[in-house]
C-alpha cells in the first residue's frame, strides 16, 4: 500500500444551524405567539399571520432555471438513465427574463390576495326592511325556521336574534372564562312563540345562536289574540327594573313599541299595539320576559264573562257608542243588579264609564249652571 505525498488536511464544516434544528412550525411560532396577558390586551390581532411560503417559493428554484433531479424535477429511475439523459441533453444555464420575473411576482401577489379574501364573508346586500338593528349585524335579522326536533318540523316558524353579547365567569382554575350568549325569539305568526338564551365558547357566535334557536323551539307558549292582530286588554308587567305598559290599538295602527318588542310581536303575530317601556330599556332578557308574562296573563272576553258572571259589552264610536254584547257566561246565569254585592264598586259603577251616562251628566251640569 503506497502512501500519498499530499498532506491530509482536515477541515470541519458545520452543516447544522439554527434553521435546520427547528421546524418551520416552530420558527413561525416565534413571531406569531402571544402570551396570555398579551391576548387580554389585544395583541393577538397585531401579530403577523403565518404565510404559506411553500406555495409560491419552490425549493431549488432560482433565476437560472437549473434542473435538479429529485429536488425541483422528478428523480431519474436509475443512474445509467440519468447519465444517458445528461449526455443527450447537457445542462444549460438560462437566465430568467424580466417578463418571467414579473410573472413570478404577479403569481405571488395573486396568491396572497386570494389568501386574504378567502377569510372575508360574502355578505349579500339585504333589503332595508330585512336589515338588523344596526348596519350589517345579525342582531335583528331573520334567522329562518328552527331545526326540527324529534320528528317535529317548524317550517312555518320565523326566528329573530334579539341580542348577542360576551359574558364572563370567574373560576378558580382557569381564571376568567369568556363565553358568547345569544337571545333568540321564534314564532309562527299565529299566536305561538318561544324565546331562549343560548351559549357557546368565545368567538363562536353562530353556535350560540343555533343553540338558542333549538331551545326556543322547545319552550313554546300560546297567546290569545283579538281578531288575530292585537291583545284583548291593556296590561302592565314588570321584570327586575323594566316596566311595560301595553295598550290595545285599532286596526291599521301598527307596532309602536321598542325595536326588540317589534320583533317579538312579528314572531307572535301581533300587528296593532302600543307599548311604553320605563326603567331599564337595555336589559333585553328582562324586557322580553316582562312582555311575554303580560301576554300570557291577559284574559279573553269569554274568560272575563265567566269570572264576573256578567255580559261583556263593547261600545264603539262607529255604532254611536251603543252597547253590543260580545261575550256571555255559559256555565252560570247572568247576575242581576240586585244580586251584585254592594261593596263591589267596579260592578256597581261600571255603567259610570258609559259614553251616554257621561254625556247626560255633562248636559245636567250645563242646565244647573244656566239655572
Tab-separated table of C-alpha atoms in Angstrom:
chain	number	residue	atom	x	y	z
A	1	UNK	CA	0.000	0.000	0.000
A	2	UNK	CA	1.516	3.257	-1.099
A	3	UNK	CA	1.383	6.483	0.804
A	4	UNK	CA	0.307	9.733	-0.786
A	5	UNK	CA	2.717	12.619	-0.704
A	6	UNK	CA	-0.220	15.107	-0.491
A	7	UNK	CA	-0.654	16.167	3.091
A	8	UNK	CA	-4.025	15.320	4.663
A	9	UNK	CA	-5.951	18.445	5.569
A	10	UNK	CA	-8.945	18.017	7.886
A	11	UNK	CA	-11.408	20.913	7.694
A	12	UNK	CA	-14.560	20.978	9.784
A	13	UNK	CA	-17.715	22.339	8.181
A	14	UNK	CA	-20.792	22.877	10.332
A	15	UNK	CA	-23.800	21.868	8.209
A	16	UNK	CA	-26.328	22.102	11.050
A	17	UNK	CA	-27.509	25.526	12.140
A	18	UNK	CA	-30.455	27.061	13.961
A	19	UNK	CA	-32.816	26.925	10.956
A	20	UNK	CA	-32.098	23.231	10.397
A	21	UNK	CA	-32.573	22.210	14.004
A	22	UNK	CA	-36.054	23.826	14.173
A	23	UNK	CA	-39.094	23.016	12.090
A	24	UNK	CA	-40.994	25.611	10.116
A	25	UNK	CA	-43.911	25.462	12.560
A	26	UNK	CA	-41.617	26.253	15.484
A	27	UNK	CA	-39.993	29.132	13.602
A	28	UNK	CA	-43.352	30.698	12.770
A	29	UNK	CA	-44.410	30.330	16.395
A	30	UNK	CA	-41.583	32.640	17.498
A	31	UNK	CA	-43.185	35.616	15.726
A	32	UNK	CA	-46.881	34.715	15.923
A	33	UNK	CA	-47.294	33.520	19.521
A	34	UNK	CA	-48.843	35.832	22.123
A	35	UNK	CA	-48.817	35.362	25.874
A	36	UNK	CA	-51.979	35.146	27.961
A	37	UNK	CA	-51.554	38.688	29.258
A	38	UNK	CA	-50.942	39.905	25.714
A	39	UNK	CA	-54.147	38.283	24.478
A	40	UNK	CA	-56.151	40.164	27.107
A	41	UNK	CA	-54.611	43.446	25.906
A	42	UNK	CA	-55.486	42.800	22.266
A	43	UNK	CA	-52.038	41.954	20.933
A	44	UNK	CA	-53.227	38.882	19.051
A	45	UNK	CA	-54.745	40.975	16.251
A	46	UNK	CA	-51.480	42.868	15.667
A	47	UNK	CA	-49.309	39.776	15.248
A	48	UNK	CA	-48.149	38.681	11.803
A	49	UNK	CA	-50.046	35.784	10.274
A	50	UNK	CA	-48.439	32.573	9.082
A	51	UNK	CA	-47.654	32.819	5.365
A	52	UNK	CA	-47.636	29.615	3.274
A	53	UNK	CA	-44.171	30.162	1.802
A	54	UNK	CA	-44.092	26.746	0.154
A	55	UNK	CA	-46.965	27.711	-2.162
A	56	UNK	CA	-45.071	30.273	-4.210
A	57	UNK	CA	-41.398	29.767	-3.195
A	58	UNK	CA	-40.381	26.345	-4.504
A	59	UNK	CA	-37.234	24.861	-3.019
A	60	UNK	CA	-34.492	24.636	-5.620
A	61	UNK	CA	-35.971	27.281	-7.906
A	62	UNK	CA	-33.770	30.223	-8.838
A	63	UNK	CA	-33.303	32.809	-11.521
A	64	UNK	CA	-31.083	30.396	-13.529
A	65	UNK	CA	-33.770	27.695	-14.061
A	66	UNK	CA	-31.411	24.855	-13.165
A	67	UNK	CA	-32.989	21.384	-13.074
A	68	UNK	CA	-32.030	19.255	-10.092
A	69	UNK	CA	-33.472	15.724	-10.314
A	70	UNK	CA	-35.203	14.829	-7.096
A	71	UNK	CA	-35.414	18.449	-5.936
A	72	UNK	CA	-37.331	20.541	-8.452
A	73	UNK	CA	-37.921	17.857	-11.100
A	74	UNK	CA	-38.908	14.187	-10.766
A	75	UNK	CA	-35.936	11.895	-9.964
A	76	UNK	CA	-34.419	9.551	-12.531
A	77	UNK	CA	-35.188	5.829	-12.213
A	78	UNK	CA	-31.514	4.772	-12.325
A	79	UNK	CA	-28.011	6.228	-12.534
A	80	UNK	CA	-27.473	4.854	-16.054
A	81	UNK	CA	-30.563	6.594	-17.361
A	82	UNK	CA	-29.513	9.808	-15.638
A	83	UNK	CA	-26.126	9.703	-17.376
A	84	UNK	CA	-27.792	8.988	-20.712
A	85	UNK	CA	-30.159	11.949	-20.298
A	86	UNK	CA	-27.256	14.165	-19.267
A	87	UNK	CA	-25.273	13.077	-22.330
A	88	UNK	CA	-28.161	13.777	-24.696
A	89	UNK	CA	-29.297	16.993	-23.002
A	90	UNK	CA	-26.381	18.738	-21.366
A	91	UNK	CA	-27.177	21.147	-18.545
A	92	UNK	CA	-27.890	24.654	-19.765
A	93	UNK	CA	-27.911	27.731	-17.577
A	94	UNK	CA	-30.671	30.009	-18.857
A	95	UNK	CA	-31.156	33.294	-17.090
A	96	UNK	CA	-34.750	34.380	-16.468
A	97	UNK	CA	-36.077	37.271	-18.484
A	98	UNK	CA	-37.780	40.285	-16.967
A	99	UNK	CA	-41.175	39.059	-18.161
A	100	UNK	CA	-40.719	35.738	-16.360
A	101	UNK	CA	-39.656	37.516	-13.170
A	102	UNK	CA	-42.709	39.813	-13.310
A	103	UNK	CA	-44.963	36.821	-13.905
A	104	UNK	CA	-43.490	35.097	-10.846
A	105	UNK	CA	-44.033	38.196	-8.698
A	106	UNK	CA	-47.576	38.525	-10.032
A	107	UNK	CA	-48.266	34.933	-9.085
A	108	UNK	CA	-47.072	35.601	-5.549
A	109	UNK	CA	-49.254	38.706	-5.273
A	110	UNK	CA	-52.296	36.843	-6.593
A	111	UNK	CA	-51.773	34.029	-4.104
A	112	UNK	CA	-51.564	36.470	-1.204
A	113	UNK	CA	-54.678	38.339	-2.331
A	114	UNK	CA	-56.648	35.102	-2.628
A	115	UNK	CA	-55.477	34.115	0.826
A	116	UNK	CA	-56.661	37.427	2.263
A	117	UNK	CA	-60.057	37.472	0.563
A	118	UNK	CA	-60.801	33.873	1.476
A	119	UNK	CA	-61.429	34.850	5.080
A	120	UNK	CA	-63.924	37.542	4.132
A	121	UNK	CA	-67.547	36.536	4.366
A	122	UNK	CA	-69.576	37.064	1.225
A	123	UNK	CA	-72.277	39.375	2.536
A	124	UNK	CA	-75.395	39.659	0.458
A	125	UNK	CA	-76.995	43.054	0.113
A	126	UNK	CA	-80.183	42.928	2.173
A	127	UNK	CA	-83.347	44.917	1.698
A	128	UNK	CA	-83.625	47.855	4.147
A	129	UNK	CA	-86.624	46.199	5.829
A	130	UNK	CA	-84.669	42.952	6.321
A	131	UNK	CA	-81.607	44.520	7.915
A	132	UNK	CA	-80.899	44.292	11.613
A	133	UNK	CA	-80.966	46.975	14.266
A	134	UNK	CA	-77.515	48.336	13.379
A	135	UNK	CA	-75.799	48.045	9.995
A	136	UNK	CA	-74.996	44.545	8.840
A	137	UNK	CA	-75.034	42.970	12.301
A	138	UNK	CA	-77.030	39.790	12.742
A	139	UNK	CA	-78.938	41.247	15.700
A	140	UNK	CA	-82.477	41.933	14.492
A	141	UNK	CA	-82.263	39.927	11.268
A	142	UNK	CA	-84.397	36.967	10.264
A	143	UNK	CA	-82.771	33.617	11.000
A	144	UNK	CA	-85.283	31.301	9.360
A	145	UNK	CA	-87.081	28.379	10.955
A	146	UNK	CA	-85.545	26.376	13.826
A	147	UNK	CA	-84.148	22.912	13.070
A	148	UNK	CA	-86.579	20.001	13.572
A	149	UNK	CA	-86.697	18.346	16.973
A	150	UNK	CA	-87.816	14.739	17.472
A	151	UNK	CA	-89.602	14.460	14.092
A	152	UNK	CA	-91.367	17.801	14.693
A	153	UNK	CA	-90.795	20.351	11.930
A	154	UNK	CA	-91.057	24.122	12.291
A	155	UNK	CA	-91.387	25.111	8.637
A	156	UNK	CA	-93.909	27.908	9.281
A	157	UNK	CA	-91.838	29.447	12.098
A	158	UNK	CA	-89.586	32.504	11.855
A	159	UNK	CA	-86.764	33.348	14.265
A	160	UNK	CA	-85.171	36.664	15.202
A	161	UNK	CA	-81.960	37.371	17.087
A	162	UNK	CA	-82.573	39.962	19.817
A	163	UNK	CA	-79.143	40.138	21.458
A	164	UNK	CA	-75.604	38.792	21.162
A	165	UNK	CA	-73.104	39.586	23.878
A	166	UNK	CA	-69.986	38.296	25.563
A	167	UNK	CA	-70.291	37.016	29.117
A	168	UNK	CA	-67.593	36.033	31.589
A	169	UNK	CA	-67.341	33.745	34.589
A	170	UNK	CA	-64.534	33.883	37.141
A	171	UNK	CA	-63.257	30.388	38.005
A	172	UNK	CA	-60.606	29.240	40.426
A	173	UNK	CA	-58.722	27.021	37.973
A	174	UNK	CA	-58.987	28.757	34.581
A	175	UNK	CA	-59.438	32.323	35.739
A	176	UNK	CA	-61.892	34.482	33.827
A	177	UNK	CA	-63.654	32.319	31.220
A	178	UNK	CA	-65.463	34.206	28.442
A	179	UNK	CA	-68.468	32.804	26.573
A	180	UNK	CA	-70.898	34.050	23.922
A	181	UNK	CA	-74.584	34.481	24.800
A	182	UNK	CA	-77.459	34.930	22.308
A	183	UNK	CA	-81.155	35.724	22.888
A	184	UNK	CA	-83.463	34.395	20.150
A	185	UNK	CA	-87.256	34.545	19.761
A	186	UNK	CA	-89.235	32.333	17.380
A	187	UNK	CA	-92.897	32.114	16.377
A	188	UNK	CA	-95.349	31.153	13.642
A	189	UNK	CA	-97.227	34.463	13.449
A	190	UNK	CA	-100.475	32.900	14.739
A	191	UNK	CA	-100.068	33.236	18.498
A	192	UNK	CA	-97.403	30.571	19.091
A	193	UNK	CA	-93.937	31.725	20.117
A	194	UNK	CA	-90.947	30.987	22.279
A	195	UNK	CA	-87.682	32.525	23.407
A	196	UNK	CA	-84.472	31.218	24.939
A	197	UNK	CA	-80.838	32.069	25.641
A	198	UNK	CA	-78.067	30.029	24.021
A	199	UNK	CA	-74.407	29.942	24.998
A	200	UNK	CA	-71.208	28.832	23.287
A	201	UNK	CA	-67.429	29.259	23.713
A	202	UNK	CA	-65.849	32.590	22.925
A	203	UNK	CA	-65.797	33.717	19.251
A	204	UNK	CA	-68.485	31.132	18.325
A	205	UNK	CA	-71.451	33.434	17.807
A	206	UNK	CA	-73.202	31.242	15.238
A	207	UNK	CA	-73.107	28.237	17.550
A	208	UNK	CA	-74.659	30.279	20.369
A	209	UNK	CA	-77.467	31.431	18.046
A	210	UNK	CA	-78.159	27.869	16.859
A	211	UNK	CA	-78.300	26.632	20.462
A	212	UNK	CA	-80.744	29.428	21.324
A	213	UNK	CA	-82.962	28.513	18.351
A	214	UNK	CA	-83.054	24.865	19.434
A	215	UNK	CA	-84.007	25.824	22.991
A	216	UNK	CA	-86.638	28.358	21.862
A	217	UNK	CA	-88.340	25.712	19.698
A	218	UNK	CA	-88.701	23.527	22.829
A	219	UNK	CA	-90.148	26.292	25.043
A	220	UNK	CA	-93.230	27.367	23.107
A	221	UNK	CA	-96.246	29.198	24.539
A	222	UNK	CA	-99.619	30.277	23.140
A	223	UNK	CA	-101.102	33.779	23.276
A	224	UNK	CA	-104.764	34.577	22.586
A	225	UNK	CA	-105.074	37.383	20.018
A	226	UNK	CA	-108.122	39.589	19.473
A	227	UNK	CA	-109.185	39.321	15.817
A	228	UNK	CA	-105.773	37.764	15.174
A	229	UNK	CA	-103.992	41.135	15.303
A	230	UNK	CA	-103.910	42.716	18.805
A	231	UNK	CA	-104.222	41.998	22.528
A	232	UNK	CA	-107.507	41.535	24.417
A	233	UNK	CA	-106.908	44.063	27.170
A	234	UNK	CA	-104.379	46.626	28.329
A	235	UNK	CA	-101.884	45.242	30.815
A	236	UNK	CA	-98.913	46.171	32.951
A	237	UNK	CA	-95.983	43.845	33.614
A	238	UNK	CA	-92.527	44.185	35.103
A	239	UNK	CA	-89.309	42.209	35.469
A	240	UNK	CA	-86.399	43.483	37.536
A	241	UNK	CA	-86.125	47.198	36.709
A	242	UNK	CA	-88.090	47.012	33.445
A	243	UNK	CA	-91.748	48.081	33.390
A	244	UNK	CA	-94.011	47.534	30.395
A	245	UNK	CA	-97.354	49.265	29.692
A	246	UNK	CA	-99.219	47.717	26.734
A	247	UNK	CA	-102.385	49.143	25.162
A	248	UNK	CA	-104.747	47.724	22.560
A	249	UNK	CA	-104.998	49.684	19.338
A	250	UNK	CA	-107.445	49.657	16.355
A	251	UNK	CA	-106.755	48.008	13.036
A	252	UNK	CA	-104.111	49.731	10.933
A	253	UNK	CA	-102.339	51.383	13.880
A	254	UNK	CA	-99.166	49.304	13.549
A	255	UNK	CA	-96.441	48.490	16.061
A	256	UNK	CA	-95.452	51.479	18.185
A	257	UNK	CA	-93.056	49.975	20.696
A	258	UNK	CA	-89.434	49.095	21.474
A	259	UNK	CA	-87.480	47.644	18.490
A	260	UNK	CA	-86.979	44.342	20.348
A	261	UNK	CA	-90.683	44.195	21.137
A	262	UNK	CA	-91.449	44.785	17.455
A	263	UNK	CA	-89.588	41.594	16.555
A	264	UNK	CA	-91.403	39.700	19.311
A	265	UNK	CA	-94.770	40.960	18.035
A	266	UNK	CA	-93.890	39.968	14.465
A	267	UNK	CA	-92.933	36.475	15.619
A	268	UNK	CA	-96.135	36.012	17.643
A	269	UNK	CA	-98.475	37.693	15.144
A	270	UNK	CA	-99.409	40.994	16.845
A	271	UNK	CA	-99.980	43.741	14.258
A	272	UNK	CA	-101.517	46.651	16.226
A	273	UNK	CA	-100.249	47.610	19.683
A	274	UNK	CA	-98.733	50.460	21.669
A	275	UNK	CA	-96.173	49.613	24.361
A	276	UNK	CA	-94.460	52.067	26.695
A	277	UNK	CA	-91.271	50.849	28.383
A	278	UNK	CA	-89.963	52.519	31.530
A	279	UNK	CA	-86.898	51.848	33.625
A	280	UNK	CA	-84.148	49.708	32.126
A	281	UNK	CA	-84.611	49.538	28.350
A	282	UNK	CA	-81.314	47.754	27.581
A	283	UNK	CA	-81.883	44.617	29.655
A	284	UNK	CA	-83.413	42.768	26.715
A	285	UNK	CA	-83.953	39.492	28.559
A	286	UNK	CA	-85.956	41.239	31.307
A	287	UNK	CA	-87.841	43.217	28.649
A	288	UNK	CA	-88.777	40.031	26.796
A	289	UNK	CA	-89.777	38.202	29.966
A	290	UNK	CA	-91.973	41.078	31.175
A	291	UNK	CA	-93.793	41.440	27.844
A	292	UNK	CA	-94.404	37.697	27.424
A	293	UNK	CA	-95.620	37.423	31.031
A	294	UNK	CA	-98.148	40.194	30.411
A	295	UNK	CA	-99.369	38.482	27.231
A	296	UNK	CA	-99.904	35.171	28.994
A	297	UNK	CA	-101.728	36.704	31.977
A	298	UNK	CA	-104.380	38.544	29.938
A	299	UNK	CA	-107.982	37.325	29.866
A	300	UNK	CA	-110.179	36.783	26.844
A	301	UNK	CA	-113.702	38.208	26.720
A	302	UNK	CA	-115.204	34.801	27.445
A	303	UNK	CA	-112.917	34.213	30.423
A	304	UNK	CA	-113.807	37.650	31.797
A	305	UNK	CA	-117.534	36.934	31.427
A	306	UNK	CA	-117.189	33.587	33.206
A	307	UNK	CA	-115.230	35.112	36.076
A	308	UNK	CA	-117.535	38.092	36.610
A	309	UNK	CA	-120.808	36.369	35.745
A	310	UNK	CA	-121.818	39.361	33.604
A	311	UNK	CA	-122.090	40.221	29.943
A	312	UNK	CA	-119.051	41.762	28.284
A	313	UNK	CA	-120.238	44.746	26.263
A	314	UNK	CA	-118.345	46.703	23.613
A	315	UNK	CA	-119.143	50.308	22.682
A	316	UNK	CA	-117.577	51.722	19.529
A	317	UNK	CA	-117.750	55.211	18.025
A	318	UNK	CA	-118.893	53.645	14.736
A	319	UNK	CA	-122.034	52.374	16.495
A	320	UNK	CA	-122.611	55.701	18.284
A	321	UNK	CA	-121.408	54.033	21.480
A	322	UNK	CA	-124.415	51.725	21.589
A	323	UNK	CA	-123.632	48.607	23.659
A	324	UNK	CA	-123.038	45.331	21.855
A	325	UNK	CA	-122.719	42.049	23.750
A	326	UNK	CA	-119.611	40.150	22.654
A	327	UNK	CA	-119.393	37.523	25.438
A	328	UNK	CA	-121.764	35.999	27.987
A	329	UNK	CA	-121.239	33.454	30.765
A	330	UNK	CA	-122.032	29.870	29.780
A	331	UNK	CA	-121.624	27.874	32.986
A	332	UNK	CA	-123.895	30.177	35.018
A	333	UNK	CA	-126.662	32.714	34.550
A	334	UNK	CA	-126.041	36.412	34.138
A	335	UNK	CA	-126.141	38.142	37.511
A	336	UNK	CA	-128.818	40.784	38.080
A	337	UNK	CA	-128.196	44.209	39.513
A	338	UNK	CA	-129.964	43.241	42.768
A	339	UNK	CA	-127.631	40.268	43.194
A	340	UNK	CA	-124.414	42.295	42.938
A	341	UNK	CA	-122.602	42.805	46.247
A	342	UNK	CA	-122.759	46.420	47.479
A	343	UNK	CA	-119.027	46.543	48.183
A	344	UNK	CA	-118.064	45.713	44.594
A	345	UNK	CA	-117.648	49.266	43.359
A	346	UNK	CA	-116.381	48.176	39.944
A	347	UNK	CA	-119.556	46.220	39.199
A	348	UNK	CA	-121.944	48.737	40.757
A	349	UNK	CA	-120.455	51.747	38.994
A	350	UNK	CA	-119.430	50.009	35.832
A	351	UNK	CA	-122.130	51.906	33.961
A	352	UNK	CA	-120.466	55.169	35.042
A	353	UNK	CA	-117.898	54.637	32.304
A	354	UNK	CA	-120.578	54.571	29.614
A	355	UNK	CA	-120.482	57.314	26.991
A	356	UNK	CA	-124.187	58.058	27.367
A	357	UNK	CA	-124.000	58.384	31.147
A	358	UNK	CA	-121.067	60.784	30.934
A	359	UNK	CA	-122.856	62.797	28.237
A	360	UNK	CA	-126.064	63.025	30.297
A	361	UNK	CA	-124.113	64.163	33.346
A	362	UNK	CA	-122.367	66.880	31.362
A	363	UNK	CA	-125.725	68.114	29.993
A	364	UNK	CA	-127.190	68.142	33.534
A	365	UNK	CA	-124.276	70.267	34.706
A	366	UNK	CA	-124.893	72.766	31.908
A	367	UNK	CA	-128.574	73.020	32.861
A	368	UNK	CA	-127.685	73.594	36.515
A	369	UNK	CA	-125.267	76.372	35.556
A	370	UNK	CA	-127.929	78.093	33.431
A	371	UNK	CA	-130.389	77.985	36.288
